[in-house]
Coordinates of C-alpha atoms and ligand atoms in Angstrom, one line a residue:
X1361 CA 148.9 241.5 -101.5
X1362 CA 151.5 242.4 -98.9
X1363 CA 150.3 245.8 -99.1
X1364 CA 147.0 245.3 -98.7
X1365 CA 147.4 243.4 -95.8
X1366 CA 149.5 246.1 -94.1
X1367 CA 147.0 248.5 -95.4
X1368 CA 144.4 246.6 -93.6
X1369 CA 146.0 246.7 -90.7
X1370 CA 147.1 249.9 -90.0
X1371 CA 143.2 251.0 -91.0
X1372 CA 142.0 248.4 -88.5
X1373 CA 144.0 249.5 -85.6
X1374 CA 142.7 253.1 -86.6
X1375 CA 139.4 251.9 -85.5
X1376 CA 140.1 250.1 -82.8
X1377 CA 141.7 253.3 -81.0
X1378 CA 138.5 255.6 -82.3
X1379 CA 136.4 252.9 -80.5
X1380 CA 135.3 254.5 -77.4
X1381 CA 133.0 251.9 -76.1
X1382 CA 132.4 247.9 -75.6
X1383 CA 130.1 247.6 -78.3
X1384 CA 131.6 250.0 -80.6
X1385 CA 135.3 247.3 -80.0
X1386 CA 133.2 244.2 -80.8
X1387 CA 131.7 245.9 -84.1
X1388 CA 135.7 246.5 -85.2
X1389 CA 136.3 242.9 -84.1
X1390 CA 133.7 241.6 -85.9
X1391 CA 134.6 243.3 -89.0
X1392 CA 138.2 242.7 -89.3
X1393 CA 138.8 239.3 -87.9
X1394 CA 135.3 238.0 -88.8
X1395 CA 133.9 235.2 -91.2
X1396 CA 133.2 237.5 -93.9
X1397 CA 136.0 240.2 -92.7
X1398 CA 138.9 240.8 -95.3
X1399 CA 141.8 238.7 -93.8
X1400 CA 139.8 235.9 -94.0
X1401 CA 139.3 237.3 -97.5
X1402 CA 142.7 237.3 -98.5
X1403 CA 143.5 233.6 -96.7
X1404 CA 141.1 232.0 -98.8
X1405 CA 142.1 233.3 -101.9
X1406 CA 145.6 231.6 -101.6
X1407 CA 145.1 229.2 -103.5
X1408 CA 145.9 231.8 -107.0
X1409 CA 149.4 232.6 -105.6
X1410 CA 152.3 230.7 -106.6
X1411 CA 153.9 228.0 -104.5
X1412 CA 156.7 230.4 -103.2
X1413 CA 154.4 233.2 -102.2
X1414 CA 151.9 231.2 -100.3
X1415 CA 153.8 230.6 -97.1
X1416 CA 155.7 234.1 -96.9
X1417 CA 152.0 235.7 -97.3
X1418 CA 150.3 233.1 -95.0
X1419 CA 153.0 234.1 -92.4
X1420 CA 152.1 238.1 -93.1
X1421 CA 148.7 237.4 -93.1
X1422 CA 148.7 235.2 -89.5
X1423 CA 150.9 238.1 -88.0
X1424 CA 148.3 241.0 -89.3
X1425 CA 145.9 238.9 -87.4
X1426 CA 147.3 238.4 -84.0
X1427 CA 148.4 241.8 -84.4
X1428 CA 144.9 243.5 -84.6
X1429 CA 143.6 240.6 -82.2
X1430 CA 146.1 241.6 -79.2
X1431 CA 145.2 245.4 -80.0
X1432 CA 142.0 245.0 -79.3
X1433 CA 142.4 242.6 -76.3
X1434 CA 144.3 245.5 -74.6
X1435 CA 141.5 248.0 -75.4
X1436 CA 139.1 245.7 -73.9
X1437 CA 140.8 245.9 -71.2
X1438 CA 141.4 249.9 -71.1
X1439 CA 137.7 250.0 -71.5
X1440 CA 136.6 247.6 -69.1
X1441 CA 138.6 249.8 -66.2
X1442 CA 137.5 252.8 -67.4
X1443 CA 133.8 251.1 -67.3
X1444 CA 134.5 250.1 -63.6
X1445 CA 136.1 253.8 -62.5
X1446 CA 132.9 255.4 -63.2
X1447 CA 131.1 252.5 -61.7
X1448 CA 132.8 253.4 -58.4
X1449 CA 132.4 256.9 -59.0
X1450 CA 128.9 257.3 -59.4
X1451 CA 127.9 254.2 -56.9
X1452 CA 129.0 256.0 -53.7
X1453 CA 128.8 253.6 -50.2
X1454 CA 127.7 256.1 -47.8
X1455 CA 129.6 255.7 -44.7
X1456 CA 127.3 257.8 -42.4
X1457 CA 123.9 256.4 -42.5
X1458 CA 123.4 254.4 -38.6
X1459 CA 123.9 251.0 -38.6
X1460 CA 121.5 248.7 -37.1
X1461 CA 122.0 248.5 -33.2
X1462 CA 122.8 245.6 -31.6
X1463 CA 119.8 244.2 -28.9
X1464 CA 121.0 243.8 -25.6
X1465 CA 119.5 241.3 -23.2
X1466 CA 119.6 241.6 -19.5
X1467 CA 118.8 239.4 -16.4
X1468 CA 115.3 237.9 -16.1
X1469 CA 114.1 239.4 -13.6
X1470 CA 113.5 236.5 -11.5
X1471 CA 117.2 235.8 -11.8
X1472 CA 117.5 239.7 -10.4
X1473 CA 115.4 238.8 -7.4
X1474 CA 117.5 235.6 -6.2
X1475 CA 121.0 237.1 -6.7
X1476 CA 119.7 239.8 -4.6
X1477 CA 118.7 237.5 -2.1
X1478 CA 122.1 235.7 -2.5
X1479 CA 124.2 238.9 -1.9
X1480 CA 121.8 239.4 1.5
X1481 CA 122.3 236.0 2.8
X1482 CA 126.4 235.7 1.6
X1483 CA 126.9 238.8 3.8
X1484 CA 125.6 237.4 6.5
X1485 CA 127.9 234.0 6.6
X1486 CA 125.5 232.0 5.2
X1487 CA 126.8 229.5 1.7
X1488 CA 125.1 229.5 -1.5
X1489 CA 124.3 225.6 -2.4
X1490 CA 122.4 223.5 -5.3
X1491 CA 120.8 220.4 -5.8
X1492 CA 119.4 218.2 -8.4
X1493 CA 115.5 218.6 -9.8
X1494 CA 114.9 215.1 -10.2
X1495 CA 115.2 213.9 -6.9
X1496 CA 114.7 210.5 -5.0
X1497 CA 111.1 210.5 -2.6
X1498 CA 113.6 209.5 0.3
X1499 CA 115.6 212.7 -0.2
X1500 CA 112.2 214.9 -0.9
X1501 CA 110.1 213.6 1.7
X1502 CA 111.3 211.2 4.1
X1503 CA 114.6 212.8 5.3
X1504 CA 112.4 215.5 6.1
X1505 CA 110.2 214.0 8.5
X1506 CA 107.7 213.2 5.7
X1507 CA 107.3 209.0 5.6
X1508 CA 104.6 207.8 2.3
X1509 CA 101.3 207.6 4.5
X1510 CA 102.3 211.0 5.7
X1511 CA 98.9 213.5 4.8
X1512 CA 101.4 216.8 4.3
X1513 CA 102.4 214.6 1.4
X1514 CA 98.5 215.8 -0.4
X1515 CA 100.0 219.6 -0.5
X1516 CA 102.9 218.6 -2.4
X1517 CA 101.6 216.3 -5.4
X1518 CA 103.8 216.2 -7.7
X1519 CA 105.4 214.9 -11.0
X1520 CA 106.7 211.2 -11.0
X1521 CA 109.2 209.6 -13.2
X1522 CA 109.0 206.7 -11.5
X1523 CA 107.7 205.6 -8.0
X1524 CA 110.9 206.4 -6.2
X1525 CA 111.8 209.4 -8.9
X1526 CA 110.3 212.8 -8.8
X1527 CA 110.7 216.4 -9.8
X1528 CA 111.3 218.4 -6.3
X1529 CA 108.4 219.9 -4.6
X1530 CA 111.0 222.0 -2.4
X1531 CA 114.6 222.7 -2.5
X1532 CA 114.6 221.4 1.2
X1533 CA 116.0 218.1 -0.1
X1534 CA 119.2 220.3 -0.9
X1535 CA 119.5 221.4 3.1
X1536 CA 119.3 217.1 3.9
X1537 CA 121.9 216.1 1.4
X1538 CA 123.8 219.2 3.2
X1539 CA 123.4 218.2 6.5
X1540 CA 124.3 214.3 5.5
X1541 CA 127.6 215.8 3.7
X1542 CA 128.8 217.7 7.3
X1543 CA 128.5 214.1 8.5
X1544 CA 126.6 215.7 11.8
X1545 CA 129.7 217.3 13.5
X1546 CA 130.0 220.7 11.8
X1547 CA 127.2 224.1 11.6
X1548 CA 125.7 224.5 8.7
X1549 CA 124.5 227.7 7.7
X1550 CA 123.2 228.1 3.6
X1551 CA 121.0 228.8 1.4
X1552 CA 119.7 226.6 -1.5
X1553 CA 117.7 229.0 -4.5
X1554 CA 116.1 226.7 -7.0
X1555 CA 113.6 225.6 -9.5
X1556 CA 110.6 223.1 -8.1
X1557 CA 108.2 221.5 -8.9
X1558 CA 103.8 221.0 -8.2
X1559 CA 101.5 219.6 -9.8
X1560 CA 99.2 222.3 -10.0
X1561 CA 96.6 224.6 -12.0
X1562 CA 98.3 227.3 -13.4
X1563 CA 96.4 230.9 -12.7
X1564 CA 97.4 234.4 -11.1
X1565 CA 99.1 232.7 -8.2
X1566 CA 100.0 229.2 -9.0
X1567 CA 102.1 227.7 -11.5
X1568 CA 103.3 224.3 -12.0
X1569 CA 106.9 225.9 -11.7
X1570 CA 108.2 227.9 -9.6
X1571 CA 111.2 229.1 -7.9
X1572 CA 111.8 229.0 -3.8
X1573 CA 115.0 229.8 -1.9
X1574 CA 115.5 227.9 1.2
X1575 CA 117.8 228.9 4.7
X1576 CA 119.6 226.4 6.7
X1577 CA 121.4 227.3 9.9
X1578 CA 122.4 224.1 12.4
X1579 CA 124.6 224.5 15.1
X1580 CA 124.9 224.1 19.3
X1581 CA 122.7 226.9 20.6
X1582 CA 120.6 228.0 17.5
X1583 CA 117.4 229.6 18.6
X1584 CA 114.4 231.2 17.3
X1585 CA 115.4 234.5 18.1
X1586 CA 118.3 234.3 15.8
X1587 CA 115.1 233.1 13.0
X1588 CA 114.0 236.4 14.3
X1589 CA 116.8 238.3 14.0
X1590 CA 118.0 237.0 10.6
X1591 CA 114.3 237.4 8.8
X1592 CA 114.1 240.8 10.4
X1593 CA 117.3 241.7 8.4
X1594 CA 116.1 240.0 5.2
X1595 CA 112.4 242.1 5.5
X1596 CA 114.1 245.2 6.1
X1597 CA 116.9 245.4 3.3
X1598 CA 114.4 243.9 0.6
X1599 CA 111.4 246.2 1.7
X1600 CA 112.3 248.4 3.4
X1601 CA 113.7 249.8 6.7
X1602 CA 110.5 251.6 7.9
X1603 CA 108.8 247.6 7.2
X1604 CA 107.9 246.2 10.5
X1605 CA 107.8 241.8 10.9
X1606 CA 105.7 239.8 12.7
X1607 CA 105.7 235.8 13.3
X1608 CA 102.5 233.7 13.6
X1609 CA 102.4 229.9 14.5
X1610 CA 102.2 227.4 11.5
X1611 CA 102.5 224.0 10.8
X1612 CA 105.1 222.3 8.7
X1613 CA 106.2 218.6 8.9
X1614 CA 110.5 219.7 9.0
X1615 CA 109.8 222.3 11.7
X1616 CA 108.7 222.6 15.2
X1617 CA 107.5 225.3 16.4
X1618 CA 107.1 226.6 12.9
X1619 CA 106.1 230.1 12.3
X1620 CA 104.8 232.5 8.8
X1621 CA 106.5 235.8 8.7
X1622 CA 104.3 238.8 7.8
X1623 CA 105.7 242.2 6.8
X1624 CA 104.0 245.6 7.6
X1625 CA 101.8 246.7 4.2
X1626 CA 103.5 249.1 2.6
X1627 CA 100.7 251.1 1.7
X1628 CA 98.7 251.6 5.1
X1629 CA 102.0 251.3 7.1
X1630 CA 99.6 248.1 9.3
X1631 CA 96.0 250.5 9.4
X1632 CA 94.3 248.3 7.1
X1633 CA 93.2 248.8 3.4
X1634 CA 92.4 246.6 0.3
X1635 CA 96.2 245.3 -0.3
X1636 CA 96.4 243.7 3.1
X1637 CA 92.9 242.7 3.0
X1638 CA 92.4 245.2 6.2
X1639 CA 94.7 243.3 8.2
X1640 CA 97.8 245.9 8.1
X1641 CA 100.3 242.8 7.5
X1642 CA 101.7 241.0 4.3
X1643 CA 102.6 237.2 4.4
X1644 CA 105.9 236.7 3.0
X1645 CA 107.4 233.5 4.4
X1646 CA 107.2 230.4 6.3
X1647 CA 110.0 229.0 8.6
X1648 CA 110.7 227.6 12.3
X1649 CA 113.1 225.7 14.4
X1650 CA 114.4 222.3 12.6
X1651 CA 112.3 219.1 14.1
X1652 CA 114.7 217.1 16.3
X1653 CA 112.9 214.1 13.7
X1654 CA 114.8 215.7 10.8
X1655 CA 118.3 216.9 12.6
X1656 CA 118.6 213.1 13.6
X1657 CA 117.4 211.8 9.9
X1658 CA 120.5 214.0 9.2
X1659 CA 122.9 212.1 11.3
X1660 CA 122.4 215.5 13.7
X1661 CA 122.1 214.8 17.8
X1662 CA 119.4 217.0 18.7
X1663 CA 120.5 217.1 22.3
X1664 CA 123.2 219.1 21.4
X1665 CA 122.3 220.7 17.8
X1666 CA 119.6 223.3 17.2
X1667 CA 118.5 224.9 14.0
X1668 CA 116.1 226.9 11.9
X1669 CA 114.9 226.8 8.4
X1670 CA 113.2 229.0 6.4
X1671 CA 111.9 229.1 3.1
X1672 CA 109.9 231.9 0.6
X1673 CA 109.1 232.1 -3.1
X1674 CA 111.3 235.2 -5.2
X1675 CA 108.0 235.1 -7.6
X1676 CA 105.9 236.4 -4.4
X1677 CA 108.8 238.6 -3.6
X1678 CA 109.2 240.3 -7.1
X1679 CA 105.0 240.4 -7.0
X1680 CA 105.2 242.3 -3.8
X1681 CA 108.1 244.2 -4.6
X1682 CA 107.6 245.4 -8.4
X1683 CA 103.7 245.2 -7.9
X1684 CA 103.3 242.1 -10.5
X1685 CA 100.0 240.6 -10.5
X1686 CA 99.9 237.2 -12.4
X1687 CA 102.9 234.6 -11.9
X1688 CA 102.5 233.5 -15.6
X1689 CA 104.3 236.6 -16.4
X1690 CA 108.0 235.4 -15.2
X1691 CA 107.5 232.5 -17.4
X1692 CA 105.7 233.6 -20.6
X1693 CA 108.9 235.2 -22.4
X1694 CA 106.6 238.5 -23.1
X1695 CA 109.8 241.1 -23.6
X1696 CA 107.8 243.9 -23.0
X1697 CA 107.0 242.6 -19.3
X1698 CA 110.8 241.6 -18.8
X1699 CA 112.4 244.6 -20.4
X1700 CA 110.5 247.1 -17.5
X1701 CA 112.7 245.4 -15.1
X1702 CA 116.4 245.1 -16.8
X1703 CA 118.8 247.2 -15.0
X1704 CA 121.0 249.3 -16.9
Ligands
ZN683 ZN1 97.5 247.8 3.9

């Protein structure tokens, strides 16, 4: 019996080295250490040795056993890698196909428009300052020469939150809480860009939002030739150098004498044709010397401080500019409107 279990073993790890695949190993295993293989064979017949043989072949067969079991563990394993090498070989990564680029956003084009106007107005001395959106009706209208029977009120309906809370019709409430900050004894000379608010039917040249950029300058001896002066600069660099200004009377409730501020149409260079409407002249802006009413509001002595304000809509200027023709554009997300205007 001893020799026909080293027989058996020597034949079974035979075949497990001749095994040259997976299934052809589990076929040995099967056969050998199975149920119905021939060690299993020999333990159960036992029983017909005598009581000093059974342990000594028990032991032999037990050994044969683990013997052929770790044999084929380890050519499992051999088989396995070998399995995975030409795995590798034939699955090739390839390296050189593109990748997917990355998108790259830029500035909304609005944004574009008022850091341009920014730079224009830092380099001439002026500060940059904000304010909140939901804004008190004493800071939105009545600092600015606008009491609650006042009719200018109509042009400016707006949103409510409550009676005394309201979304900003103007960024002027920015130049008052300004103005109250310098405590009336220092110039003030800024500019406050901004999101406001109307209540208002969108179409081509309304929207409920929109975006204005208000100028401040208070100080002894301000006059409207310096308004002049300053706007001139502003038309020029934005549209222009060849762009002639002009200033018509206006009315607004802060200002007095106020004035609009046309620019020369770029097109018929002020003969006339259909983008002026035949007049030769652009409106851009409306501005004018501060009302006395408002510098005092302001904790200003209008005897002996003078100012001008100004204000214009970046919407209107990027329309004139870029040739846009429907506000809802700057506010409908459509990327293939904003990416025409992202600088590289
Ligand atoms: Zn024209």
């Amino acid at each position: 019996m001893k020799e026909r279990l080293q027989a058996l073993k020597e034949e079974a790890l035979v075949k497990v080295e001749e095994a040259s695949t997976l299934e052809a190993l589990q076929q040995v295993r099967v056969s050998y250490l199975g149920k119905k293989g021939p060690i299993t064979e020999v333990l159960r017949g036992m029983g017909k040795l005598s009581a000093e043989e059974r342990p000594v072949i028990g032991d032999l067969a037990n050994k044969v056993r683990e013997a052929i079991a770790s044999q084929l563990d380890e050519k499992k394993a051999a088989l396995e890698a070998k399995a995975l090498d030409e795995k590798l070989l034939t699955e090739k990564i390839d390296v050189t196909l593109p990748g997917r680029p990355v998108q790259v956003g830029g500035p909304h084009l609005l944004t574009s428009i008022v850091e341009e106007i920014e730079d224009l107005f830092i380099g001439m001395g002026f500060e940059v300052r904000e304010g909140p959106e939901v804004e008190t009706d004493y800071y939105n209208f009545e600092a600015l020469n606008l009491p609650k029977d006042h009719p200018a009120r109509d042009m400016q309906d707006s949103f409510y939150i409550t009676e005394e809370l309201l979304l900003r019709t103007h960024t002027s409430p920015v130049q008052a809480r300004t103005m109250l900050e310098y405590k009336g004894n220092k110039p003030v000379k800024m500019i406050c860009p901004g999101k406001v608010y109307r209540r208002d039917t969108d179409d081509a040249t309304h929207s409920h939002q929109f975006t204005q950029v208000e100028g401040l300058y208070v100080d002894k001896d301000v006059r409207m030739s310096d308004l002049k002066g300053v706007l001139n600069q502003f038309a020029k660099q934005f549209f222009g150098e060849e762009r002639e200004i002009r200033l018509r009377p206006s009315f607004f409730p802060f200002t007095e004498p106020s004035v609009e501020m046309d620019i020369s149409c770029k097109v018929c260079h002020g003969e006339g044709c259909s983008v002026c409407k035949g007049t030769g002249w652009i409106e851009i802006l409306g501005g004018g010397m501060v009302h006395p009413d408002v510098l005092e509001l302001a904790g200003y002595d209008p005897k002996i401080y003078s100012g001008f304000a100004f204000g214009m809509g970046p919407e209107r200027i990027a329309m004139l500019k870029y040739g846009v023709d429907d506000i809802r554009h700057f506010y409908t997300n459509d990327v293939r409107f904003l990416k025409q205007y992202h600088k590289a």
